[in-house]
Coordinates of C-alpha atoms and ligand atoms in Angstrom, one line a residue:
Chain E
M1 CA -25.1 11.0 16.9
S2 CA -23.0 11.4 19.9
N3 CA -24.7 8.6 21.8
F4 CA -23.4 6.1 19.4
E5 CA -19.9 4.9 18.4
T6 CA -19.1 3.8 14.9
V7 CA -17.4 0.5 14.2
I8 CA -15.8 -0.1 10.8
G9 CA -13.9 -2.9 9.3
L10 CA -12.4 -2.8 5.8
E11 CA -11.9 -5.5 3.1
V12 CA -9.3 -4.5 0.6
H13 CA -8.6 -6.3 -2.7
T14 CA -5.4 -5.5 -4.4
Q15 CA -3.9 -6.9 -7.6
L16 CA -0.4 -8.2 -7.1
N17 CA 2.5 -7.0 -9.3
T18 CA 3.1 -10.0 -11.5
E19 CA 3.8 -10.3 -15.2
S20 CA 1.5 -13.3 -15.7
K21 CA -1.8 -14.5 -14.2
I22 CA -2.0 -16.6 -11.0
F23 CA -2.8 -20.0 -12.6
C24 CA -1.8 -19.6 -16.3
S25 CA 0.8 -17.7 -18.3
C26 CA -1.5 -15.0 -19.8
P27 CA -0.2 -11.5 -19.3
T28 CA -1.8 -9.3 -16.6
E29 CA -1.4 -6.2 -18.8
F30 CA -4.1 -3.8 -18.0
Q31 CA -4.4 -2.0 -21.3
S32 CA -4.5 -4.9 -23.8
P33 CA -7.5 -5.0 -26.3
P34 CA -10.4 -7.0 -24.9
N35 CA -10.1 -10.8 -24.6
T36 CA -6.5 -11.0 -25.9
N37 CA -5.0 -12.2 -22.6
I38 CA -7.1 -15.3 -22.3
C39 CA -6.5 -19.0 -22.6
P40 CA -8.3 -22.3 -22.0
V41 CA -7.1 -22.2 -18.3
C42 CA -8.4 -18.8 -17.3
C43 CA -11.6 -19.3 -19.4
G44 CA -12.4 -22.5 -17.5
Y45 CA -12.3 -25.0 -20.4
P46 CA -12.8 -28.6 -19.4
G47 CA -9.7 -30.7 -18.8
V48 CA -7.3 -27.9 -18.3
L49 CA -4.9 -27.7 -15.3
P50 CA -4.1 -24.6 -13.4
V51 CA -0.4 -24.2 -12.3
F52 CA 0.4 -21.8 -9.5
N53 CA 2.6 -18.7 -10.1
I54 CA 5.2 -18.7 -7.3
K55 CA 5.7 -14.9 -7.7
A56 CA 2.1 -14.4 -6.4
L57 CA 3.0 -16.4 -3.3
K58 CA 6.1 -14.4 -2.7
L59 CA 4.4 -11.0 -3.0
A60 CA 1.5 -12.2 -0.9
L61 CA 3.9 -13.4 1.7
R62 CA 5.7 -10.1 1.6
V63 CA 2.4 -8.3 2.3
S64 CA 1.5 -10.7 5.1
L65 CA 4.9 -10.1 6.7
A66 CA 4.6 -6.3 6.3
L67 CA 1.3 -6.5 8.1
N68 CA 2.9 -8.6 10.9
C69 CA 0.7 -11.6 10.2
K70 CA 1.3 -15.2 11.4
I71 CA 2.0 -17.4 8.3
N72 CA 0.4 -20.8 7.7
P73 CA 3.3 -23.1 6.9
S74 CA 1.3 -25.0 4.2
I75 CA -1.5 -23.5 2.2
Y76 CA -4.0 -24.8 -0.3
F77 CA -6.8 -23.4 -2.5
E78 CA -10.5 -23.8 -2.4
R79 CA -13.3 -23.3 -4.9
K80 CA -15.8 -20.6 -4.1
N81 CA -18.8 -21.5 -6.2
Y82 CA -21.1 -18.9 -7.7
F83 CA -22.6 -18.2 -11.1
Y84 CA -22.0 -14.9 -12.7
P85 CA -20.9 -14.1 -16.2
D86 CA -17.6 -12.4 -15.2
L87 CA -16.5 -15.8 -13.8
P88 CA -16.3 -18.4 -16.7
K89 CA -15.4 -21.4 -14.5
N90 CA -18.4 -20.8 -12.3
Y91 CA -16.1 -20.9 -9.3
Q92 CA -13.3 -18.6 -8.1
I93 CA -10.2 -20.2 -6.9
S94 CA -9.7 -18.7 -3.4
Q95 CA -8.6 -19.5 0.1
Y96 CA -11.1 -20.1 2.8
K97 CA -10.1 -22.2 5.8
M98 CA -6.4 -21.5 5.8
P99 CA -5.5 -18.1 4.6
L100 CA -1.8 -17.4 3.9
G101 CA -1.6 -14.8 6.7
Y102 CA -3.7 -14.2 9.8
N103 CA -3.7 -12.4 13.1
G104 CA -1.7 -9.4 11.9
A105 CA -1.7 -5.7 12.7
L106 CA -1.0 -2.4 11.0
L107 CA 0.3 0.4 13.2
L108 CA -0.9 3.7 11.7
P109 CA 1.3 6.8 11.9
S110 CA -1.1 8.2 14.5
G111 CA -0.2 5.3 16.8
K112 CA -3.5 3.6 16.4
K113 CA -3.2 -0.2 15.9
I114 CA -5.5 -1.8 13.4
R115 CA -5.6 -5.6 13.7
I116 CA -5.6 -7.6 10.5
N117 CA -7.9 -10.6 10.5
R118 CA -6.6 -12.4 7.4
V119 CA -4.6 -12.0 4.2
H120 CA -5.5 -14.5 1.4
L121 CA -4.8 -15.2 -2.2
E122 CA -7.4 -15.6 -4.9
E123 CA -8.0 -14.9 -8.6
D124 CA -9.7 -11.8 -10.0
A125 CA -12.8 -12.0 -12.1
G126 CA -13.5 -10.5 -15.6
K127 CA -15.1 -7.2 -16.5
L128 CA -18.7 -6.6 -17.6
I129 CA -19.8 -3.7 -19.7
H130 CA -23.5 -3.0 -19.5
K131 CA -25.3 -1.9 -22.6
E132 CA -28.9 -0.9 -23.1
D133 CA -30.4 -4.4 -23.4
Y134 CA -27.4 -6.7 -23.3
S135 CA -23.9 -6.9 -21.6
L136 CA -20.4 -7.5 -22.9
V137 CA -17.7 -9.6 -21.2
D138 CA -13.9 -9.0 -21.2
L139 CA -12.0 -11.8 -19.6
N140 CA -8.5 -10.2 -19.7
R141 CA -8.7 -9.6 -16.0
T142 CA -9.9 -13.1 -15.1
G143 CA -7.2 -14.9 -13.2
T144 CA -5.1 -11.8 -12.2
P145 CA -3.6 -12.6 -8.8
L146 CA -5.6 -10.8 -6.1
L147 CA -4.9 -10.4 -2.5
E148 CA -7.7 -9.9 0.0
I149 CA -6.8 -8.1 3.2
V150 CA -9.4 -8.1 5.9
S151 CA -9.1 -5.8 8.9
E152 CA -10.8 -6.4 12.3
P153 CA -13.5 -3.8 13.1
D154 CA -11.0 -1.6 14.8
L155 CA -11.7 1.6 12.9
S156 CA -13.8 4.1 14.7
D157 CA -14.7 6.6 12.1
A158 CA -14.6 7.5 8.4
S159 CA -11.4 9.5 8.6
Q160 CA -9.6 6.7 10.4
A161 CA -10.7 4.4 7.6
F162 CA -9.3 6.8 5.1
D163 CA -5.9 6.9 7.1
Y164 CA -5.8 3.2 7.2
L165 CA -6.3 2.9 3.4
T166 CA -3.8 5.6 2.7
Y167 CA -1.2 3.9 4.9
L168 CA -1.9 0.4 3.6
K169 CA -1.5 1.6 0.1
L170 CA 1.8 3.3 0.9
I171 CA 3.1 0.0 2.4
L172 CA 2.0 -2.0 -0.5
Q173 CA 3.8 0.4 -2.8
Y174 CA 6.9 0.5 -0.6
I175 CA 7.3 -3.3 -0.7
R176 CA 6.5 -3.3 -4.5
A177 CA 3.6 -5.7 -4.1
S178 CA 1.0 -3.7 -5.9
D179 CA 0.5 -0.4 -7.8
C180 CA -2.6 0.2 -5.8
D181 CA -4.1 2.3 -8.5
M182 CA -7.8 2.7 -7.7
E183 CA -8.5 4.1 -11.1
K184 CA -7.1 1.1 -12.8
G185 CA -9.0 -1.1 -10.4
S186 CA -5.8 -2.6 -8.9
L187 CA -7.1 -1.7 -5.5
R188 CA -10.7 -2.0 -4.4
C189 CA -12.3 -1.5 -1.0
D190 CA -15.5 -2.7 0.7
A191 CA -16.5 -1.8 4.2
N192 CA -18.5 -3.2 7.1
I193 CA -20.0 -0.5 9.3
S194 CA -22.2 -0.7 12.4
L195 CA -23.2 1.5 15.3
R196 CA -23.6 0.7 19.0
P197 CA -24.5 2.7 22.0
K198 CA -21.4 4.2 23.7
G199 CA -19.9 1.8 26.2
Q200 CA -21.7 -1.3 24.8
K201 CA -19.4 -4.2 24.2
E202 CA -21.3 -6.2 21.6
L203 CA -21.4 -5.0 18.1
G204 CA -24.5 -3.7 16.4
T205 CA -26.0 -5.0 13.2
K206 CA -23.5 -4.4 10.4
V207 CA -24.1 -3.2 6.9
E208 CA -21.8 -4.0 4.0
L209 CA -20.9 -1.1 1.8
K210 CA -19.8 -1.6 -1.8
N211 CA -19.0 0.4 -4.9
M212 CA -16.7 3.1 -3.5
N213 CA -14.2 3.8 -6.3
T214 CA -11.9 6.3 -4.6
F215 CA -10.4 6.7 -1.1
K216 CA -12.4 9.9 -0.8
G217 CA -15.5 8.0 -1.9
V218 CA -14.9 5.5 1.0
R219 CA -14.7 8.3 3.5
V220 CA -17.8 10.1 2.2
A221 CA -19.8 6.9 2.0
L222 CA -18.9 5.9 5.5
E223 CA -19.8 9.3 6.9
Y224 CA -23.1 9.1 5.1
E225 CA -23.8 5.6 6.3
A226 CA -22.9 6.4 9.9
K227 CA -25.4 9.3 9.9
R228 CA -28.1 7.2 8.3
Q229 CA -27.7 4.4 10.8
A230 CA -27.7 6.9 13.7
H231 CA -30.9 8.4 12.4
V232 CA -32.6 4.9 12.1
L233 CA -31.5 4.0 15.6
K234 CA -32.6 7.3 17.2
N235 CA -36.1 6.6 15.8
N236 CA -36.0 3.3 17.6
Q237 CA -36.0 1.4 14.3
K238 CA -33.7 -1.6 13.5
I239 CA -30.8 -1.7 11.2
N240 CA -31.1 -4.5 8.6
Q241 CA -28.1 -6.7 7.9
E242 CA -27.8 -5.9 4.2
T243 CA -25.4 -4.9 1.4
R244 CA -25.7 -1.2 0.3
L245 CA -24.2 0.4 -2.8
W246 CA -22.6 3.8 -2.7
D247 CA -24.0 6.1 -5.3
P248 CA -21.2 8.7 -6.0
A249 CA -23.6 10.9 -8.0
K250 CA -26.4 11.1 -5.4
L251 CA -24.0 10.9 -2.5
K252 CA -26.2 8.2 -0.9
T253 CA -26.1 4.5 -0.1
A254 CA -29.0 2.4 -1.4
I255 CA -29.9 -1.2 -0.7
M256 CA -28.6 -3.7 -3.2
R257 CA -31.1 -6.2 -4.4
T258 CA -30.2 -9.5 -2.9
K259 CA -31.4 -13.1 -3.2
E260 CA -31.9 -15.0 0.1
E261 CA -29.3 -17.6 -0.8
A262 CA -26.7 -15.0 -1.9
H263 CA -23.9 -16.3 0.3
D264 CA -23.9 -20.0 -0.2
Y265 CA -20.6 -20.6 -1.9
R266 CA -20.2 -24.3 -1.2
Y267 CA -16.5 -24.0 -0.7
F268 CA -14.5 -27.2 -1.2
P269 CA -10.8 -27.9 -1.7
E270 CA -9.5 -27.2 -5.3
P271 CA -8.5 -30.7 -6.5
D272 CA -6.5 -29.4 -9.4
L273 CA -3.9 -27.7 -7.3
L274 CA -1.4 -29.2 -4.9
N275 CA -0.6 -28.1 -1.3
I276 CA 2.1 -25.4 -1.2
T277 CA 4.7 -25.3 1.5
V278 CA 5.6 -21.9 2.8
G279 CA 9.0 -22.7 4.0
D280 CA 11.4 -20.8 6.3
D281 CA 13.7 -20.0 3.4
L282 CA 10.9 -18.4 1.5
I283 CA 9.8 -16.4 4.6
K284 CA 13.4 -15.3 5.2
A285 CA 13.8 -14.2 1.6
E286 CA 10.7 -12.2 1.6
S287 CA 11.4 -10.6 5.0
S288 CA 14.6 -9.3 3.5
N289 CA 12.8 -8.1 0.4
L290 CA 10.5 -5.9 2.6
G291 CA 13.1 -3.1 2.5
E292 CA 12.5 0.0 4.4
L293 CA 8.9 0.7 5.5
P294 CA 7.4 4.2 5.7
L295 CA 7.9 4.7 9.5
A296 CA 11.6 3.8 9.3
K297 CA 12.2 6.0 6.3
S298 CA 10.5 8.8 8.1
K299 CA 12.8 8.5 11.1
R300 CA 15.8 8.2 8.9
F301 CA 15.0 11.3 6.8
L302 CA 14.6 13.3 10.0
D303 CA 17.8 12.0 11.6
D304 CA 20.0 12.0 8.5
Y305 CA 18.8 15.0 6.6
G306 CA 16.9 17.1 9.1
I307 CA 13.8 17.0 6.9
S308 CA 10.6 17.3 8.8
G309 CA 7.0 18.5 8.7
K310 CA 5.2 18.9 5.3
E311 CA 8.4 18.3 3.4
L312 CA 8.9 15.0 5.1
D313 CA 5.3 14.0 4.3
I314 CA 5.9 14.7 0.6
Y315 CA 9.0 12.4 0.6
I316 CA 7.4 9.6 2.6
S317 CA 4.3 9.5 0.4
N318 CA 6.3 9.6 -2.8
I319 CA 8.9 6.9 -2.7
N320 CA 10.3 7.6 -6.2
L321 CA 10.9 11.2 -5.2
A322 CA 12.6 10.1 -1.9
D323 CA 14.8 7.7 -3.8
F324 CA 15.8 10.3 -6.3
F325 CA 16.6 12.8 -3.5
E326 CA 18.9 10.3 -1.8
E327 CA 20.7 9.7 -5.1
V328 CA 21.3 13.4 -5.7
V329 CA 22.5 14.2 -2.2
K330 CA 25.1 11.4 -2.5
I331 CA 26.6 13.4 -5.4
Y332 CA 25.9 17.0 -4.2
T333 CA 25.6 17.0 -0.5
K334 CA 23.9 20.3 0.3
V335 CA 20.6 18.8 1.4
K336 CA 18.7 22.0 1.8
E337 CA 19.5 23.3 -1.7
V338 CA 18.7 19.9 -3.3
S339 CA 15.4 19.6 -1.4
N340 CA 14.3 23.1 -2.2
F341 CA 14.8 22.5 -5.9
L342 CA 13.2 19.0 -5.8
L343 CA 10.1 20.1 -3.9
G344 CA 9.8 23.3 -6.0
P345 CA 10.5 23.3 -9.7
F346 CA 11.1 19.6 -10.0
L347 CA 7.8 18.5 -8.5
E348 CA 6.0 21.2 -10.4
Q349 CA 7.2 19.7 -13.7
I350 CA 6.1 16.2 -12.6
N351 CA 2.7 17.4 -11.5
N352 CA 2.2 18.9 -14.9
N353 CA 3.0 15.7 -16.6
K354 CA 0.2 13.2 -17.2
E355 CA 2.5 10.2 -16.6
G356 CA 3.8 11.7 -13.4
F357 CA 7.1 10.4 -12.0
S358 CA 7.3 7.5 -14.4
A359 CA 8.1 10.1 -17.2
V360 CA 11.3 11.3 -15.4
K361 CA 14.4 10.5 -17.3
I362 CA 17.0 12.8 -15.8
E363 CA 19.7 11.1 -13.8
A364 CA 20.9 12.2 -10.4
E365 CA 24.3 13.3 -11.5
N366 CA 23.0 15.4 -14.3
F367 CA 20.3 16.9 -12.1
S368 CA 22.8 17.7 -9.4
K369 CA 24.6 20.0 -11.8
I370 CA 21.5 22.3 -12.0
V371 CA 21.4 22.7 -8.2
K372 CA 25.2 23.3 -8.1
Y373 CA 25.2 25.9 -10.9
F374 CA 22.2 27.6 -9.3
S375 CA 24.0 27.8 -6.0
Q376 CA 27.2 29.1 -7.8
G377 CA 25.2 31.8 -9.5
R378 CA 25.8 30.4 -13.0
L379 CA 22.1 29.8 -13.4
N380 CA 19.4 32.0 -11.9
N381 CA 15.9 31.0 -10.9
L382 CA 14.5 31.4 -14.4
T383 CA 17.4 29.7 -16.3
A384 CA 17.6 26.9 -13.9
K385 CA 13.9 26.1 -14.4
K386 CA 14.4 26.3 -18.1
V387 CA 17.3 23.9 -18.1
L388 CA 15.3 21.6 -15.9
S389 CA 12.3 21.6 -18.2
L390 CA 14.6 20.7 -21.1
S391 CA 16.3 17.8 -19.3
I392 CA 13.9 16.3 -16.8
F393 CA 12.1 14.1 -19.4
T394 CA 15.1 13.6 -21.7
N395 CA 18.2 13.5 -19.5
E396 CA 20.0 15.8 -22.0
D397 CA 23.3 16.9 -20.6
I398 CA 23.0 20.1 -18.6
D399 CA 26.2 21.6 -19.8
E400 CA 25.2 21.0 -23.4
I401 CA 21.8 22.7 -22.8
I402 CA 23.4 25.7 -21.2
D403 CA 25.9 26.0 -24.1
R404 CA 23.3 25.5 -26.8
E405 CA 20.7 27.9 -25.3
K406 CA 23.4 30.3 -24.1
L407 CA 21.9 30.3 -20.7
T408 CA 24.9 31.1 -18.5
Q409 CA 24.0 33.8 -16.1
V410 CA 25.5 37.2 -16.8
S411 CA 27.4 38.1 -13.7
N412 CA 29.7 40.5 -15.4
E413 CA 29.2 44.3 -14.8
D414 CA 30.6 45.3 -18.2
E415 CA 28.1 43.0 -20.0
L416 CA 25.2 44.1 -17.9
L417 CA 25.9 47.8 -18.0
A418 CA 24.2 48.5 -21.4
F419 CA 21.0 46.7 -20.3
V420 CA 20.9 48.6 -17.0
S421 CA 21.3 51.9 -18.7
E422 CA 18.6 51.0 -21.3
A423 CA 16.1 50.0 -18.6
I424 CA 16.7 53.3 -16.7
K425 CA 16.3 55.4 -19.8
E426 CA 13.1 53.7 -20.9
N427 CA 11.4 54.0 -17.5
P428 CA 11.5 57.5 -16.1
K429 CA 8.3 56.9 -14.2
A430 CA 9.8 54.0 -12.2
I431 CA 12.9 56.2 -11.5
S432 CA 10.8 59.0 -10.0
E433 CA 8.8 56.5 -8.0
F434 CA 12.0 55.0 -6.7
N435 CA 13.3 58.4 -5.8
E436 CA 10.0 59.0 -3.9
G437 CA 10.9 56.0 -1.8
K438 CA 8.8 53.3 -3.5
Q439 CA 11.0 50.2 -3.1
Q440 CA 8.9 48.1 -5.4
A441 CA 9.9 50.3 -8.3
I442 CA 13.4 48.8 -8.3
Q443 CA 11.9 45.3 -8.6
F444 CA 10.1 46.4 -11.8
L445 CA 13.4 47.6 -13.2
V446 CA 15.2 44.4 -12.3
G447 CA 12.4 42.6 -14.2
Q448 CA 13.1 44.8 -17.3
V449 CA 16.8 43.9 -17.2
M450 CA 15.9 40.2 -16.9
R451 CA 13.7 40.5 -19.9
K452 CA 16.3 42.3 -22.0
T453 CA 18.8 39.5 -21.2
K454 CA 16.3 36.8 -21.8
G455 CA 16.5 35.8 -18.1
K456 CA 20.2 35.5 -18.0
A457 CA 21.2 38.4 -15.9
N458 CA 22.2 37.8 -12.3
P459 CA 19.3 39.6 -10.6
K460 CA 21.2 40.5 -7.5
L461 CA 23.9 42.2 -9.5
A462 CA 21.4 43.9 -11.7
R463 CA 19.7 45.3 -8.6
Q464 CA 22.9 46.6 -7.2
M465 CA 23.9 48.2 -10.4
L466 CA 20.4 49.8 -10.8
E467 CA 20.4 51.3 -7.3
K468 CA 24.0 52.6 -7.7
T469 CA 23.3 54.2 -11.0
I470 CA 20.0 55.9 -10.0
K471 CA 21.4 57.1 -6.7
G472 CA 24.6 58.3 -8.4
G473 CA 22.4 60.2 -10.9
S474 CA 24.7 59.2 -13.7
V475 CA 22.1 58.2 -16.2
Chain A
M1 CA -33.2 -37.0 2.7
V2 CA -33.0 -34.6 -0.2
D3 CA -36.5 -33.3 -0.7
K4 CA -38.0 -31.3 -3.5
K5 CA -37.2 -28.0 -1.7
V6 CA -33.5 -28.8 -1.5
V7 CA -33.4 -29.8 -5.2
E8 CA -35.0 -26.4 -6.1
Y9 CA -32.5 -24.6 -3.9
V10 CA -29.5 -26.3 -5.5
G11 CA -31.0 -25.7 -8.9
N12 CA -31.2 -22.0 -8.1
L13 CA -27.6 -21.9 -6.9
A14 CA -26.5 -23.5 -10.2
K15 CA -28.8 -21.3 -12.2
I16 CA -30.5 -24.3 -14.0
A17 CA -34.2 -24.8 -14.6
I18 CA -35.5 -28.1 -13.3
N19 CA -39.0 -29.4 -14.2
E20 CA -41.3 -31.2 -11.8
E21 CA -40.5 -34.6 -13.1
E22 CA -36.7 -33.9 -12.8
K23 CA -37.2 -32.6 -9.3
L24 CA -38.6 -35.9 -8.3
A25 CA -35.9 -37.9 -10.0
F26 CA -33.0 -35.8 -8.7
S27 CA -34.5 -35.9 -5.2
E28 CA -34.3 -39.7 -5.3
Q29 CA -30.8 -39.8 -6.8
L30 CA -29.3 -37.2 -4.6
S31 CA -30.9 -38.9 -1.5
K32 CA -29.1 -42.1 -2.5
I33 CA -25.8 -40.3 -2.8
I34 CA -26.2 -38.6 0.5
A35 CA -27.2 -41.9 2.1
Y36 CA -23.9 -43.4 0.8
I37 CA -21.9 -40.5 2.3
D38 CA -23.7 -41.0 5.6
K39 CA -22.7 -44.6 5.5
L40 CA -19.0 -43.5 5.0
K41 CA -19.4 -41.1 7.9
E42 CA -19.9 -44.1 10.2
L43 CA -16.2 -44.8 10.0
D44 CA -14.3 -43.3 13.0
T45 CA -11.9 -40.8 11.4
A46 CA -11.2 -38.9 14.6
N47 CA -7.4 -39.4 14.3
V48 CA -7.1 -39.3 10.6
E49 CA -5.7 -36.1 8.9
P50 CA -8.0 -34.9 6.1
M51 CA -6.6 -35.7 2.7
R52 CA -7.0 -33.1 0.1
E53 CA -5.2 -34.9 -2.8
V54 CA -4.0 -38.3 -3.5
N55 CA -0.7 -37.8 -5.2
Q56 CA 1.0 -36.7 -2.0
L57 CA 3.0 -34.3 -4.1
E58 CA 3.6 -30.7 -3.2
D59 CA 4.8 -27.5 -4.7
A60 CA 4.2 -27.9 -8.4
V61 CA 4.6 -24.2 -9.3
R62 CA 5.6 -22.1 -12.3
Q63 CA 7.8 -19.0 -12.6
D64 CA 6.2 -15.7 -13.4
E65 CA 6.7 -15.7 -17.2
A66 CA 4.0 -14.3 -19.4
F67 CA 3.1 -15.2 -23.0
L68 CA 0.1 -14.8 -25.2
S69 CA -2.0 -17.9 -25.8
K70 CA -2.7 -18.8 -29.4
D71 CA -6.2 -19.8 -28.4
S72 CA -7.8 -16.5 -27.6
E73 CA -9.4 -16.1 -31.1
D74 CA -10.7 -19.7 -31.0
I75 CA -12.2 -19.1 -27.6
L76 CA -14.0 -16.1 -28.8
S77 CA -15.2 -18.0 -31.9
N78 CA -16.6 -20.7 -29.7
A79 CA -18.8 -18.3 -27.9
P80 CA -22.6 -18.5 -28.7
S81 CA -22.5 -14.7 -29.3
R82 CA -19.9 -12.1 -29.7
E83 CA -19.6 -8.4 -30.5
G84 CA -16.2 -7.5 -31.8
D85 CA -13.7 -8.8 -29.4
F86 CA -16.2 -9.1 -26.6
F87 CA -18.4 -12.0 -25.5
R88 CA -22.0 -10.8 -25.8
I89 CA -24.5 -12.0 -23.2
P90 CA -28.0 -11.3 -22.0
K91 CA -28.3 -8.2 -19.9
V92 CA -26.9 -8.7 -16.4
I93 CA -28.5 -6.8 -13.5
D94 CA -26.3 -6.5 -10.4
Ligands
ZN501 ZN1 -5.0 -17.7 -19.2

């Protein structure tokens, strides 16, 4: 293994965030019933005329700029001809000779630079569902705008490929170009992988890997394939240039049955579509639509808020959470308090919700009250969490919840005294343990007071009162 | 010259069955077409920009507005075979 170095290039397909398809007005909605978002254009009926969706160009341009690509000032489309039932026209409208973006680069957080060969626009194909002895076709996805992003073979192992994908996805999300949801199929990845003896300049024979449905799958498949190729080479056998499919159940790659003339697509210019100018005004507009990219945000969060390490990673990889954090600290400026509550109870609630962050309804101002009341002692750990759980997905007013649920923390000695006395009376065993010097016994008693007050007691005060009463012997 | 082999190859790409008689006929016809293209190739076009369309228009684009087509049911009804809201086709092997 160590005598070889691995060379990997990735080909990513990502669906662009548009409302309608790339050449017709059908919705791109992912969850519609089968074959409802179809029309004569995307179904390839004779005589129809595709018309290009300008939003697809804008988003594609934004991606190209984020990946530091050169931009072709005028683009056109070509037909990629092949016959497969998920493609009703028998050709895919794509870009071949003149991609929108080329010669770009993505700088990974590790500092490694991955060159981008090309970024081009095309249309997605439909979906096939295979039954026992026939297949079903759903053409809803046909014509969804798709961006192909091809890296140079600059990745030197599986984990670097994983890092590249993770960071690329983050950027696509930051610039609002794509959801990048692999489960929904809005991001797909194929890989080219080859091995060569260390120090050799020319590339070895490459194998194309397909059918990796998760980022983790990509990593495991590449690890497997690198080992397989090393084994073949060590035995002085040759690697065949072929396409292999990853089998996530068997954790193996297997050769895909191919016909000799598999890649003869007979590209030619799409005569139904006009040339499109990618003017300076458009480029300027999309440059300013890029917004802040992850590296810049990372630096700013460190400089402005002093957030670093794991906490910083969480914010950078979760742009919604980061935005919400910034809204809150504009209203309630104690960064540490806000961040602790966001990364703790708040994130916990989100992680327990199927819809994730998109279910959050609470507004920054309302949320900031919880943190403030917690810091003032009006809410304790338990009641703050309770208030949050009632408001996070409803945005119900915090003051009203506290009122209704009678959740204000009891920080008044007179009100607590009865509960403290009760707790002591009912737990003689804990008292004697405490008198023997077992500190944890007091924690148990504080817990009892909390229970009696339904979580409303100020735990610090309860503890003080308990210690004072026991030591004073005045039970 | 488009020989029988080339005709078979193109037929395979297009997934159409061609019988022996047709192969001969297509080979003749396609050869004539290619010969005509070769004739055009004799022109010196070294300094001519390739022309991709004749209208000399640019930038006919649409805004990103979605609406449902009224034709989806008709399209499904036109299919030789359907199952519910799916098109049904012979088994496809990847
Ligand atoms: Zn359509």
